[in-house]
Amino acid sequence: YGHYTLKDVQKACAAGPVDILLSHEAPDGESFGTHTSQAKGLNKICFATQPKILFHGKYSDTKYYQTKQTNTKAVCVGSRQYQIFDITKDSITPVPL
């Protein structure tokens, strides 16, 4: 479960649906260069809360993607580039730069 406990994951899963999920790490199985996340608990949280979008850091490159295991829209907020999003009541969409 990484740097969080099973109790932390259970508490987050009990929160119900969320619009935006913020995390330091990417969900389990997502790769960035030679690094692959092993945050299995984050996958459980994504399944349980069904976020419209997940924002996370940790990796240097900014990347907008769909997660492999949970099919969640996600953004790695890297340190090399910024991304603008159009956020409305019904959708969250990246704006082409």
C-alpha positions as semicolon CSV with decimal commas, in nm:
position;residue;x (nm);y (nm);z (nm)
1;Y;0,000;0,000;0,000
2;G;0,298;0,236;-0,016
3;H;0,326;0,514;0,243
4;Y;-0,034;0,486;0,362
5;T;-0,215;0,226;0,564
6;L;-0,500;-0,008;0,479
7;K;-0,713;0,203;0,715
8;D;-0,627;0,516;0,511
9;V;-0,741;0,342;0,191
10;Q;-1,064;0,219;0,353
11;K;-1,142;0,570;0,482
12;A;-1,084;0,723;0,137
13;C;-1,298;0,456;-0,033
14;A;-1,585;0,527;0,207
15;A;-1,594;0,893;0,099
16;G;-1,818;0,815;-0,198
17;P;-1,797;0,972;-0,543
18;V;-1,563;1,270;-0,590
19;D;-1,504;1,510;-0,877
20;I;-1,130;1,559;-0,832
21;L;-0,881;1,330;-0,660
22;L;-0,536;1,463;-0,565
23;S;-0,246;1,230;-0,497
24;H;0,130;1,240;-0,486
25;E;0,164;0,906;-0,668
26;A;0,009;0,763;-0,985
27;P;-0,215;0,455;-0,971
28;D;-0,054;0,110;-0,972
29;G;0,088;0,003;-1,307
30;E;0,128;0,350;-1,460
31;S;0,475;0,409;-1,607
32;F;0,677;0,727;-1,638
33;G;1,009;0,671;-1,808
34;T;1,179;0,385;-1,627
35;H;0,956;0,417;-1,318
36;T;0,631;0,225;-1,266
37;S;0,394;0,303;-0,981
38;Q;0,310;0,031;-0,733
39;A;0,033;0,221;-0,549
40;K;-0,228;-0,057;-0,542
41;G;-0,432;0,126;-0,277
42;L;-0,474;0,422;-0,510
43;N;-0,638;0,194;-0,767
44;K;-0,885;0,083;-0,500
45;I;-0,960;0,447;-0,416
46;C;-1,017;0,529;-0,785
47;F;-1,256;0,234;-0,825
48;A;-1,448;0,333;-0,511
49;T;-1,469;0,710;-0,564
50;Q;-1,490;0,723;-0,946
51;P;-1,320;1,065;-0,976
52;K;-1,385;1,268;-1,291
53;I;-1,011;1,336;-1,292
54;L;-0,704;1,245;-1,086
55;F;-0,417;1,491;-1,046
56;H;-0,085;1,363;-0,915
57;G;0,275;1,473;-0,901
58;K;0,598;1,286;-0,832
59;Y;0,720;1,259;-1,192
60;S;0,890;1,539;-1,388
61;D;0,687;1,528;-1,711
62;T;0,336;1,672;-1,744
63;K;0,112;1,408;-1,899
64;Y;-0,265;1,383;-1,957
65;Y;-0,373;1,018;-1,986
66;Q;-0,635;0,752;-1,913
67;T;-0,527;0,508;-1,642
68;K;-0,488;0,148;-1,756
69;Q;-0,648;-0,036;-1,466
70;T;-0,919;0,204;-1,347
71;N;-0,996;0,391;-1,672
72;T;-0,968;0,722;-1,485
73;K;-0,872;1,046;-1,661
74;A;-0,547;1,156;-1,501
75;V;-0,286;1,428;-1,514
76;C;0,069;1,398;-1,396
77;V;0,149;1,754;-1,292
78;G;0,516;1,757;-1,378
79;S;0,766;2,032;-1,320
80;R;0,846;2,096;-1,687
81;Q;0,516;2,215;-1,834
82;Y;0,178;2,348;-1,728
83;Q;-0,163;2,237;-1,856
84;I;-0,483;2,444;-1,866
85;F;-0,820;2,275;-1,805
86;D;-1,173;2,384;-1,888
87;I;-1,375;2,276;-1,585
88;T;-1,752;2,290;-1,603
89;K;-2,030;2,131;-1,400
90;D;-2,036;1,833;-1,639
91;S;-1,681;1,790;-1,766
92;I;-1,310;1,849;-1,717
93;T;-1,123;1,893;-2,045
94;P;-0,760;1,985;-2,121
95;V;-0,721;2,299;-2,332
96;P;-0,470;2,261;-2,617
97;L;-0,167;2,483;-2,560
